[in-house]
Coordinates of C-alpha atoms and ligand atoms in Angstrom, one line a residue:
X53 CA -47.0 -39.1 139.0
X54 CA -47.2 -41.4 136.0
X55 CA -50.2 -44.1 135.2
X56 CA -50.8 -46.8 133.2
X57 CA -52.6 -46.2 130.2
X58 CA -51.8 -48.5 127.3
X59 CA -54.4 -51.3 126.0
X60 CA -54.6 -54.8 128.5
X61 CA -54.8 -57.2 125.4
X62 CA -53.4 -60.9 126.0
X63 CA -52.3 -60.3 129.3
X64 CA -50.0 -57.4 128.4
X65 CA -49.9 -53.6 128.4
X66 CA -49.9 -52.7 124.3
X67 CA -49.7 -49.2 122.9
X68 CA -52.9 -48.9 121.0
X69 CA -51.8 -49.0 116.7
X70 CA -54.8 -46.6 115.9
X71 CA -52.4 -44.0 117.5
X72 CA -54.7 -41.9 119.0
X73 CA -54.8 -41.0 122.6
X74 CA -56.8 -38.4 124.8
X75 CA -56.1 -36.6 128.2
X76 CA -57.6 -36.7 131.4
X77 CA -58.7 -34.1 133.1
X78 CA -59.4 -33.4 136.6
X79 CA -62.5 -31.7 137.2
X80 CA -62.1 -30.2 140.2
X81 CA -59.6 -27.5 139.4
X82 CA -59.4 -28.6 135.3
X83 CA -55.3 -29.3 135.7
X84 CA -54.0 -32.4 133.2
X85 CA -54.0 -35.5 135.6
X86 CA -52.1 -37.6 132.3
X87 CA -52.2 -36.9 128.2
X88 CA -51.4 -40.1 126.6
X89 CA -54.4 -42.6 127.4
X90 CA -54.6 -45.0 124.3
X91 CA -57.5 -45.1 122.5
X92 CA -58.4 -48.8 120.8
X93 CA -59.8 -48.5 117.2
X94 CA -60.8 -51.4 114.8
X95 CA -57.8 -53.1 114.6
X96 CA -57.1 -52.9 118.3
X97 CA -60.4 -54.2 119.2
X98 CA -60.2 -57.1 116.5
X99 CA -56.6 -57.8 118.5
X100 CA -58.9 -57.8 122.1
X101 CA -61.7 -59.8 120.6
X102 CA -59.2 -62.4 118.9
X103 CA -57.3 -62.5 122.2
X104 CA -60.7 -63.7 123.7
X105 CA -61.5 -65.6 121.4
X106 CA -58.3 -68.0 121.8
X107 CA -58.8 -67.9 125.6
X108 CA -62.3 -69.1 125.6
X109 CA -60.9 -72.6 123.8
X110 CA -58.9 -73.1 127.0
X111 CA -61.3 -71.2 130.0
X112 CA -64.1 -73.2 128.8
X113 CA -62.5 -76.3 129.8
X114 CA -61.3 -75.1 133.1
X115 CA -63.2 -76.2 135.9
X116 CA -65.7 -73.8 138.2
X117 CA -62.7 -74.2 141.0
X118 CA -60.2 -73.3 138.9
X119 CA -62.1 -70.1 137.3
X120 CA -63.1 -69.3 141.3
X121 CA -59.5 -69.8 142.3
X122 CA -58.0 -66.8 140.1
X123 CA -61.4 -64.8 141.2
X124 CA -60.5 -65.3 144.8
X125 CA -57.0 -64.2 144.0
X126 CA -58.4 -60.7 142.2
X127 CA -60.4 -59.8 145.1
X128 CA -57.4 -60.0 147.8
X129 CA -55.0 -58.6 145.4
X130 CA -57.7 -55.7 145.0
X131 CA -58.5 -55.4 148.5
X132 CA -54.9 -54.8 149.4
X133 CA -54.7 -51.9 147.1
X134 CA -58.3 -50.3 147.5
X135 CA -57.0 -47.0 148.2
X136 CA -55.0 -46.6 145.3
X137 CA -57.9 -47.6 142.9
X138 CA -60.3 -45.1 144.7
X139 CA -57.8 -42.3 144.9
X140 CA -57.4 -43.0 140.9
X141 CA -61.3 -42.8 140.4
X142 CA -61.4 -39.5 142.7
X143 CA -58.9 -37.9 140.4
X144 CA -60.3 -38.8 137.0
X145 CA -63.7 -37.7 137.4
X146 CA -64.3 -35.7 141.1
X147 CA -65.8 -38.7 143.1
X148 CA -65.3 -37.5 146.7
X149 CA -62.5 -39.7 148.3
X150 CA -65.0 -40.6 150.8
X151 CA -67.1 -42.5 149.0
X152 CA -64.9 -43.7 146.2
X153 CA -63.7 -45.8 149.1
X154 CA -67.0 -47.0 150.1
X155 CA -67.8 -48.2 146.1
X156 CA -64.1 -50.1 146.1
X157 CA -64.9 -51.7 149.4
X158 CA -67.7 -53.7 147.9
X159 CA -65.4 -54.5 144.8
X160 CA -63.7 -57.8 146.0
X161 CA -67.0 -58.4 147.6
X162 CA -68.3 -58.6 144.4
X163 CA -65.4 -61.3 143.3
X164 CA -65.9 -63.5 145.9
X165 CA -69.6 -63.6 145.9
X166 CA -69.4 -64.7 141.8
X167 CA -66.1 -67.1 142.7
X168 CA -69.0 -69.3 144.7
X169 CA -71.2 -69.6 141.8
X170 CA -68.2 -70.9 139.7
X171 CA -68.3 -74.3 140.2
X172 CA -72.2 -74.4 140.8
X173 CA -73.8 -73.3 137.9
X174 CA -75.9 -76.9 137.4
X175 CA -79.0 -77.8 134.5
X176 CA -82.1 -79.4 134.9
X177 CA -83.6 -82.7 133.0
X178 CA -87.3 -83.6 132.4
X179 CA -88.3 -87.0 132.5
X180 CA -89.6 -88.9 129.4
X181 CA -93.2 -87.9 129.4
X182 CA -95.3 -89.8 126.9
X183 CA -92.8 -89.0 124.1
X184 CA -89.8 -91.1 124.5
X185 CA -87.4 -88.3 125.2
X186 CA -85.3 -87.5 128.0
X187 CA -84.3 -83.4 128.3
X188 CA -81.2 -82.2 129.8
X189 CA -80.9 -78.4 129.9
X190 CA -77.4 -77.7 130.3
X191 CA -76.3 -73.4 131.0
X192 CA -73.3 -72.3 128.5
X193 CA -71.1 -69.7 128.2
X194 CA -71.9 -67.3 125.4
X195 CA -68.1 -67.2 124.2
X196 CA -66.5 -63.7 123.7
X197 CA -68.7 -61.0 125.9
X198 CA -68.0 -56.9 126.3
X199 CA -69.0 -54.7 128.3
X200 CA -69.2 -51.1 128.2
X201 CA -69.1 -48.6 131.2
X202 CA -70.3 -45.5 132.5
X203 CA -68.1 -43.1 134.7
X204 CA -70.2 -42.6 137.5
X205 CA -69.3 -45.6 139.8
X206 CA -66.3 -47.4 137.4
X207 CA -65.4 -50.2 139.8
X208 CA -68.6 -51.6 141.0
X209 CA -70.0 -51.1 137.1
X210 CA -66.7 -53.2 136.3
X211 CA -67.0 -55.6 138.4
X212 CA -70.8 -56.5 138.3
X213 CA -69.7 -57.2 134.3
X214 CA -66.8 -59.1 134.5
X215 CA -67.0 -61.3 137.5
X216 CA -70.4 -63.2 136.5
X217 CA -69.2 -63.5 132.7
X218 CA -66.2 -65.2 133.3
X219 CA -67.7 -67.2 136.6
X220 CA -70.0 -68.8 134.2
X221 CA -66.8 -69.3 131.3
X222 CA -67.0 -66.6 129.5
X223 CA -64.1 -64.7 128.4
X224 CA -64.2 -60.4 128.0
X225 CA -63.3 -57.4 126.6
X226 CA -63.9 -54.3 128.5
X227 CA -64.2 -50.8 126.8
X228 CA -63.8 -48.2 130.4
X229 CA -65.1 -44.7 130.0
X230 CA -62.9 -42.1 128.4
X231 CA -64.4 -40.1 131.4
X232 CA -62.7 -42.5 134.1
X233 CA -60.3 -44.9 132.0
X234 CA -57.2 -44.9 134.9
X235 CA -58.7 -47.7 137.7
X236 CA -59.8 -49.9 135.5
X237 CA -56.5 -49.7 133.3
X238 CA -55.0 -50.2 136.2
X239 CA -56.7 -53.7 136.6
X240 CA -54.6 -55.1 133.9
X241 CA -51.5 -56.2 136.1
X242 CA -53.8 -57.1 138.8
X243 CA -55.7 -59.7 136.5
X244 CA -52.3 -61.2 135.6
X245 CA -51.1 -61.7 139.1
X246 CA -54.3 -63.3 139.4
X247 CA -53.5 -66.5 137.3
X248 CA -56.2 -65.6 134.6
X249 CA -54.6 -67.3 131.4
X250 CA -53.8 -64.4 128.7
X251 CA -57.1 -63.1 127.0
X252 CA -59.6 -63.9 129.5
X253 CA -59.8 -60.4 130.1
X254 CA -58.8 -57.9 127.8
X255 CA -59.3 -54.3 128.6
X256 CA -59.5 -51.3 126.0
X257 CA -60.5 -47.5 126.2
X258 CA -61.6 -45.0 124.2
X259 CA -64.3 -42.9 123.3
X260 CA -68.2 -43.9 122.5
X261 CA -66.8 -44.7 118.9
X262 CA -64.5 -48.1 120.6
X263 CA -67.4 -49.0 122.1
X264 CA -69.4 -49.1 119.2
X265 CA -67.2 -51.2 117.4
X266 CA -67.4 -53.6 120.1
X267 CA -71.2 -53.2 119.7
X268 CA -71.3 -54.3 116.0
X269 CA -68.2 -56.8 116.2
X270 CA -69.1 -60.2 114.8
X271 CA -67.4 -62.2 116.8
X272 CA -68.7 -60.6 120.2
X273 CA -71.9 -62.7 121.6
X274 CA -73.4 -60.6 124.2
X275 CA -72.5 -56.7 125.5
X276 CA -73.6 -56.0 128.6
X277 CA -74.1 -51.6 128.2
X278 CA -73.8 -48.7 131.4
X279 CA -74.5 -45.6 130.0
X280 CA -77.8 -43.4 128.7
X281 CA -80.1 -44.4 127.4
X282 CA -79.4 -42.3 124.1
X283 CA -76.0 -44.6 123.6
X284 CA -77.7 -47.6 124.5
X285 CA -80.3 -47.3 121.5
X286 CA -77.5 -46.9 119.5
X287 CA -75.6 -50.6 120.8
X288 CA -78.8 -52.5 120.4
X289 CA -79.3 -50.9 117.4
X290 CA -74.9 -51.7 116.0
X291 CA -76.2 -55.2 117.6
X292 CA -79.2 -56.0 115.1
X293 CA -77.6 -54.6 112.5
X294 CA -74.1 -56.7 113.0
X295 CA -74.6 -60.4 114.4
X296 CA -77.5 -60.2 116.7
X297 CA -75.6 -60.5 119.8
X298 CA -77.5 -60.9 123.2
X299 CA -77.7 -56.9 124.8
X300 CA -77.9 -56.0 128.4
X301 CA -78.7 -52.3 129.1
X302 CA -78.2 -50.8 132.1
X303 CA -79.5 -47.5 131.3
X304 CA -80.8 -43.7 132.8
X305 CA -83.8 -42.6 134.7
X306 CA -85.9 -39.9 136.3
X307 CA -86.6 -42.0 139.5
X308 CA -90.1 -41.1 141.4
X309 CA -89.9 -40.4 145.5
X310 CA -93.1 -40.4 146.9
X311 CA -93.5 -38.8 150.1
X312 CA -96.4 -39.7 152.2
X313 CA -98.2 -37.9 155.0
X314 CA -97.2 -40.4 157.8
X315 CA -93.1 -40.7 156.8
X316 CA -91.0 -39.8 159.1
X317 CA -90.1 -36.4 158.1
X318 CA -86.2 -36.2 159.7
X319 CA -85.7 -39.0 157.9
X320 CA -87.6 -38.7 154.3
X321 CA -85.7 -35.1 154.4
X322 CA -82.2 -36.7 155.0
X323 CA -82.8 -39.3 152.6
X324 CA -84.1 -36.8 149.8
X325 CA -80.7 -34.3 150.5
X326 CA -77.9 -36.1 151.5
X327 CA -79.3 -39.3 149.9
X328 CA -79.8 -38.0 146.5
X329 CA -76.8 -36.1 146.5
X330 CA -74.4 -38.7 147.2
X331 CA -72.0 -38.8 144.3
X332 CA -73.1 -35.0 143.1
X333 CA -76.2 -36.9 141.7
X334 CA -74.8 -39.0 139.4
X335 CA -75.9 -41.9 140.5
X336 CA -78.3 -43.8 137.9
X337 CA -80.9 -44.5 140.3
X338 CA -81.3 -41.6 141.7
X339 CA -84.8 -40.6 142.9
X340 CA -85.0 -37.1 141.1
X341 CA -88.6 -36.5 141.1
X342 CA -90.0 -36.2 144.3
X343 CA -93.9 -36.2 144.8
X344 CA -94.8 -35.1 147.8
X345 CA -98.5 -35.4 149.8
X346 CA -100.1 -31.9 149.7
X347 CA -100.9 -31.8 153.4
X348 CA -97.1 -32.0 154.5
X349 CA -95.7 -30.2 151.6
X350 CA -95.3 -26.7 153.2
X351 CA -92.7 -28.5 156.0
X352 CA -90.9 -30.4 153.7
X353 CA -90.1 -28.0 151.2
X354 CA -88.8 -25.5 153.8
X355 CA -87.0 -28.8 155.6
X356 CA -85.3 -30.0 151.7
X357 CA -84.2 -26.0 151.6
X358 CA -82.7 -26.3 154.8
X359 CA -80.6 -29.4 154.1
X360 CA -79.8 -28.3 150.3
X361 CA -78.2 -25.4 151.6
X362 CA -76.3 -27.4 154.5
X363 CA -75.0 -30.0 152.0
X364 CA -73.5 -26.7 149.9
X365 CA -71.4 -26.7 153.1
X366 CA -69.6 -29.8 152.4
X367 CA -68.7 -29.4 148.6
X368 CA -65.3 -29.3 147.4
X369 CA -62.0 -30.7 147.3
X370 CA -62.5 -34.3 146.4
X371 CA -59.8 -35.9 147.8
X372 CA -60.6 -33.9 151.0
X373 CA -61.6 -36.9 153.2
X374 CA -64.3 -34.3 154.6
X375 CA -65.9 -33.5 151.6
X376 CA -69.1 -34.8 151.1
X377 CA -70.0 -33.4 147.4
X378 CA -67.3 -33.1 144.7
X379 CA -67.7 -31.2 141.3
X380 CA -69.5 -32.9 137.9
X381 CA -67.6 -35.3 136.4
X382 CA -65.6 -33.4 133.9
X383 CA -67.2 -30.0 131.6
X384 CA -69.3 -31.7 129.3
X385 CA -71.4 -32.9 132.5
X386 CA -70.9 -29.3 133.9
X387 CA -72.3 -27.8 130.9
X388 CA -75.2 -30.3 130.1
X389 CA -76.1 -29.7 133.9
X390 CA -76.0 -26.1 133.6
X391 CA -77.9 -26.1 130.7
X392 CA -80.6 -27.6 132.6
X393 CA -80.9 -24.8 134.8
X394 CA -81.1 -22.4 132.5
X395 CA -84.2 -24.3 130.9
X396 CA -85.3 -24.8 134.7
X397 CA -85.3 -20.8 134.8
X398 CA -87.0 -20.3 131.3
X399 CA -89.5 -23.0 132.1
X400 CA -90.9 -20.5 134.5
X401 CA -90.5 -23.1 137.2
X402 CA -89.7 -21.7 141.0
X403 CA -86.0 -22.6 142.2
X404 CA -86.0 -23.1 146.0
X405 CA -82.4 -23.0 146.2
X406 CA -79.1 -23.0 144.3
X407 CA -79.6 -22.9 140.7
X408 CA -76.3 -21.5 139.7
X409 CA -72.4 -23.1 139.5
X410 CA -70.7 -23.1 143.3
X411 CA -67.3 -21.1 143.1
X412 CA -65.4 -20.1 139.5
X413 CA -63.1 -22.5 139.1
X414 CA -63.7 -26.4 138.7
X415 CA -67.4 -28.2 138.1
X416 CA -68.9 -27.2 140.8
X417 CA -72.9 -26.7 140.3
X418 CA -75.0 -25.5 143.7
X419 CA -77.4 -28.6 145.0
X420 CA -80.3 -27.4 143.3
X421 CA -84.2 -27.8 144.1
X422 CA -87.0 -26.5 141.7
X423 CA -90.7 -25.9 142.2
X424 CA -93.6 -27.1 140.9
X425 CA -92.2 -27.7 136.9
X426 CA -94.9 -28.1 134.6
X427 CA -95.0 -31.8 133.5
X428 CA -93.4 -31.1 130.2
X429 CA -90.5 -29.0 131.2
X430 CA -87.4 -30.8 130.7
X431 CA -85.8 -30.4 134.2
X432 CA -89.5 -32.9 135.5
X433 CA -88.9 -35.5 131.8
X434 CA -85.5 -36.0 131.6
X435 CA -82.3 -37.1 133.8
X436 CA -80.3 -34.6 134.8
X437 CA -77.3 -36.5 136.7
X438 CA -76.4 -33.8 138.6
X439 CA -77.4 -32.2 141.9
X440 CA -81.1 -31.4 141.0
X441 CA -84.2 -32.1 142.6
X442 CA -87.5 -31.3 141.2
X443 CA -90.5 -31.5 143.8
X444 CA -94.1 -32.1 142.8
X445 CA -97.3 -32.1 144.9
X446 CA -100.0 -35.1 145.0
X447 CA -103.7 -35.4 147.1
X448 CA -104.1 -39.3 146.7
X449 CA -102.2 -42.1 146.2
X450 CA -104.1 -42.8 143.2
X451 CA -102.7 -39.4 141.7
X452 CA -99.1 -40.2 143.2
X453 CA -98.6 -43.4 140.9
X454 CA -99.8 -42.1 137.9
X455 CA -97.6 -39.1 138.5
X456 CA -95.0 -41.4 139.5
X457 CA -95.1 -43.6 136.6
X458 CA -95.6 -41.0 133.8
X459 CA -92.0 -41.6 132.3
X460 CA -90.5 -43.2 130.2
X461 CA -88.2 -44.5 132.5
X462 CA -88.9 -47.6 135.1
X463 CA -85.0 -48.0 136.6
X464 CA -85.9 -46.8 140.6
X465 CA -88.3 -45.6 143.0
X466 CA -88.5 -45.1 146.7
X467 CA -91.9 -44.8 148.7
X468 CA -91.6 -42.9 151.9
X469 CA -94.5 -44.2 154.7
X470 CA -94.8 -45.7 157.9
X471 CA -97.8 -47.5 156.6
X472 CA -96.5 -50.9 155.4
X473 CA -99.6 -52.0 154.2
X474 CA -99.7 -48.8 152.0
X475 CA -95.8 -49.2 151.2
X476 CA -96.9 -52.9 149.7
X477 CA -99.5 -51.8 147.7
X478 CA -97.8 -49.0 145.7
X479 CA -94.7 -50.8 145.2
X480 CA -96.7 -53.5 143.5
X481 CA -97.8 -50.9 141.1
X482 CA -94.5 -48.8 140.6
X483 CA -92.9 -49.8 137.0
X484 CA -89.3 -49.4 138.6
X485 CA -87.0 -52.3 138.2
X486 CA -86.1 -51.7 142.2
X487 CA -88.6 -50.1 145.2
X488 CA -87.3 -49.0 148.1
X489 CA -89.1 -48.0 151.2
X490 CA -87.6 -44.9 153.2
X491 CA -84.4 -45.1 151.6
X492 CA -82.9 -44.2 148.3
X493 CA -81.7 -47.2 146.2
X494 CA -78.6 -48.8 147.5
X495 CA -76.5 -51.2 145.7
X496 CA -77.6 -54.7 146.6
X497 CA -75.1 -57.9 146.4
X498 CA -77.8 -60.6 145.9
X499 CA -81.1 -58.7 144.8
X500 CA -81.3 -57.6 140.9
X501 CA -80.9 -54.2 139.4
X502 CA -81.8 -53.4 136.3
X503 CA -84.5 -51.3 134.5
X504 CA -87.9 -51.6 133.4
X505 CA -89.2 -49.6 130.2
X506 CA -86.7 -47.3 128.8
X507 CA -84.4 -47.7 131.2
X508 CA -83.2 -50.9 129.9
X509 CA -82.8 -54.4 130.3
X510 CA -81.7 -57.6 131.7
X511 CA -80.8 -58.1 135.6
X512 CA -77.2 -57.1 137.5
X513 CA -76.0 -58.9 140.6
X514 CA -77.1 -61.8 142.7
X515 CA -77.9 -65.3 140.6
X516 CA -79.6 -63.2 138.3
X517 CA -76.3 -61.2 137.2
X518 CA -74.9 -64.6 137.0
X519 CA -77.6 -66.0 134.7
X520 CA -77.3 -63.4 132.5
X521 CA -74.5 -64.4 131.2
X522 CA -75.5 -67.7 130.3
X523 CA -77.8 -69.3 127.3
X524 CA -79.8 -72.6 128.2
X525 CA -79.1 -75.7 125.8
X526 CA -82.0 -78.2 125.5
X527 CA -80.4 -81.9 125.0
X528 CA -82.8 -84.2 124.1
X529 CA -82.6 -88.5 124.2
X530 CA -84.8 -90.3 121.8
X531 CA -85.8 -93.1 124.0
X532 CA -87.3 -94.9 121.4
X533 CA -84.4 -97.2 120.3
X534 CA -84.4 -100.7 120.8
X535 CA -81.9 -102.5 123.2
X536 CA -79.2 -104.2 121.6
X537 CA -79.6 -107.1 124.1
Ligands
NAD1267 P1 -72.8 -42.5 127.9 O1 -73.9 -43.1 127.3 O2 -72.4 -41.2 127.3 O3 -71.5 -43.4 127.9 C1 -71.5 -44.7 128.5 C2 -70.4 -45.5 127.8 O4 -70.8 -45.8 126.4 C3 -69.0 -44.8 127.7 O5 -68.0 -45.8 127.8 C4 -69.0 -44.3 126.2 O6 -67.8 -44.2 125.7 C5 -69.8 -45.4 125.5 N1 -70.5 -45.0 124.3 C6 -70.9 -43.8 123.9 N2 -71.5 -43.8 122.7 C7 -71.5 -45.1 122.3 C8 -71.9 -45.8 121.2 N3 -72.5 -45.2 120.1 N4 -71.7 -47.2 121.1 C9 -71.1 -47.8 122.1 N5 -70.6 -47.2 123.2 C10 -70.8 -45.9 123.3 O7 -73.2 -42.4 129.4 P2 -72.3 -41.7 130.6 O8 -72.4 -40.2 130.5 O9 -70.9 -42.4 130.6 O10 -73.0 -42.2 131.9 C11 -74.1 -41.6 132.4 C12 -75.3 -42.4 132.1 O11 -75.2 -43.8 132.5 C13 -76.6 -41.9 132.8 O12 -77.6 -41.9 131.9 C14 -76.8 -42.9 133.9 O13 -78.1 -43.0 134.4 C15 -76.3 -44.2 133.2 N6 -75.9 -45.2 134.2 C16 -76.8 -46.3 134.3 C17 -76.5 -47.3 135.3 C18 -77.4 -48.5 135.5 O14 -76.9 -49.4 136.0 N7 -78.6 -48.4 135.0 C19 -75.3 -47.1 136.1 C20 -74.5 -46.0 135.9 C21 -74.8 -45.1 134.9

């Protein structure tokens, strides 16, 4: 099988003149799924940015109908191929078929929902209030935007980016994740079909060192980041230093699930196994941490074991349609997981179950619960993104937040509790930029996401994705000018 992997710059597939490439691998049984992906360095970025640059002269001009008429055409030209771009994403980096399937099914969603905001993106004005002035606030486009994306969900990280930025005018460079590069290359032939005019969308891979020279390009106006929050420092940081462009970071966390005495227990059990797991762990929001009420802690724990060792059961072949947990994302993953556990096992911290890698061949790694950690062992401080759960014990509520917000991290947190009164009151209090009651976090179309704290900032989805890719322009009337009559 043969895929595309050149540069999208201009509307057409370019080899990329740094001359480097680098291979995919597919983590489930380490075979070569394609050698030869292009990897954009300075010049071929200055060619994407320039490319975007031209094209914003034109897209700016285009009306909201016009920009939400070439949307419209990406989402049904995407929707008739959804199982080719999930198939591509199960391949590159282990994401069971199953719910590679699910995350594509929301993509055109996604294009649609921003198409409608295209030609309704309006201002505000303030009346002449004692100083003679009239104020018109008008929204505009930044100009040239990037965005930079993580591995673990590719399409729905891809298209939360792109489709609000060029809704509101924008044009866009995208550097994928050398982890996951094929689906989104893919995109390329998908956005010319579409009608978008050459260098509204430019698309570029590469390693952390492309992004970064998107990051510090002088010519780029805002990045909008996926990743950790170790690489984000380093884009706000190649920001300041470069032009001072606009940074969204959509960043890590260690996500608090708080267990209360009155949940349901079937359900808070489910939610904390099966839930959690879902895409081996790697899923940003991910409620790691769980704090559990000391009264029902003895039945929960040996419930969690239960259900860790059930969901064991349904590891392996990705693109088995069957398969409910795939391996880590390639063997860097694998081994910073691993590592993990062995510092899980020095910490002197109890493991419930797994612990170890599933199987000898591929990136397996056992779904994995530990004990009790002590608050500064790294397993309880910092994310994983992998399949392992950490469970704590609390008396009081009181004792349950603090625990709960004792990170540096804010990006998720679920309360489990039939008490909705209770629910209210500690959700006010959570520093998470999402709380959700007995459930883990689920991608919303019109609520934000985004972090609090060092999990980042600025807002995904809904008006406030849109927004975010926008600047407000004060024009102001001096009033105070005689009439010519
Ligand atoms: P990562 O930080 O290693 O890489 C993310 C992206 O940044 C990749 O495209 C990478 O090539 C690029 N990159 C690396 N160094 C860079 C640099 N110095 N300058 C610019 N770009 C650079 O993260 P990852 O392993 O790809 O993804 C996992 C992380 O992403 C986890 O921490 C996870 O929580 C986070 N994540 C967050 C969200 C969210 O919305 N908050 C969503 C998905 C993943």
């Amino acid at each position: 099988m043969t895929y595309e992997t050149r540069l999208f710059i201009n509307n057409e597939y370019v080899d990329a003149k740094s001359g480097e490439t680098f291979s995919v691998t597919n983590p489930c049984n380490g075979t070569t799924v394609t050698e030869g992906v292009q990897a954009a360095g300075a010049e071929d970025v200055d060619l994407a940015v320039e490319a975007a640059a031209q094209a914003y002269k034109g897209w700016r001009k285009w009306s909201g109908a016009q920009r939400a008429k070439c949307m419209h055409k990406m989402a049904d030209l995407i929707e008739r191929d959804l199982e080719k771009f999930a198939i591509l994403e199960t391949i590159s980096m282990g994401q069971p078929i199953s719910i590679a399937k699910k995350f594509m099914d929301n993509v055109p969603v996604y294009w649609r929902y921003y198409a409608g905001f295209a030609d309704k993106i309006g201002g505000e004005s303030y009346p002449e209030d004692g100083d003679s002035r009239v104020k018109m606030v008008q929204y505009m486009p930044y100009g040239v935007c990037a965005g930079i994306a993580a591995w673990n969900g590719t399409h729905l990280t891809v298209v939360k980016k792109i489709a609000p930025a060029v809704a509101a005018g924008n044009t866009f460079v995208l550097k994928v994740s050398e982890k996951s590069p094929l689906g989104a290359i893919a995109l390329g032939s998908y956005i010319k079909e579409a009608g978008f005019p050459p260098g509204v969308i430019n698309i570029v891979s590469g390693a952390g060192v492309t992004g970064s020279l998107l990051a510090g390009h002088m010519k780029i106006w805002k990045v909008s980041f996926t990743g950790s929050t170790a690489s984000g420092r380093k884009v706000q940081d190649a920001a300041t230093k470069s032009n001072l462009k606009v940074v969204t970071l959509e960043l890590g966390g260690k996500s608090p699930s708080i267990v209360f005495n009155d949940a349901d227990l079937e359900t808070t059990l489910t939610m904390n196994s099966r839930g959690f797991l879902s895409n081996t762990g790697q899923i940003c929001a991910a409620c790691s941490r769980v704090l559990v009420q000391e009264d029902i802690a003895p039945q929960f724990i040996q419930g969690l074991r239960k259900k860790f060792q059930e969901m064991s059961e349904v590891m392996g072949d990705p693109l088995d349609p069957n398969t409910f947990l795939g391996p880590l994302a390639d063997q860097a993953q694998f081994d910073r997981v691993m590592s993990f556990l062995e510092a899980g096992k020095s910490s002197g911290s109890e493991i419930l179950t797994g612990g170890v890698r599933k199987g000898n061949t591929g990136c397996f790694i056992e779904p994995t619960v530990f004990l009790d950690p002590d608050t500064n062992a790294s397993i309880y401080t910092d994310e994983i993104f992998g399949p392992v759960l950490v469970v704590k014990t609390f008396k009081t509520e009181d004792e349950a937040l603090e625990m709960a917000n004792a990170t540096s991290y804010g990006l998720a947190a679920s309360i489990y509790t039939r008490d909705i009164t209770r629910a209210l009151r500690v959700s006010a209090l959570l520093e998470a930029g999402t709380v959700t009651l007995n459930a883990p976090y689920g991608a919303t179309l019109n609520a934000p996401f985004g972090g609090m704290k060092q999990s980042g900032h600025g807002r995904e989805s809904g008006k406030y994705g849109l927004m975010d890719w926008l600047q407000p322009k004060a024009v102001v009337f001096n009033m105070d000018v005689p009439s010519k009559d």
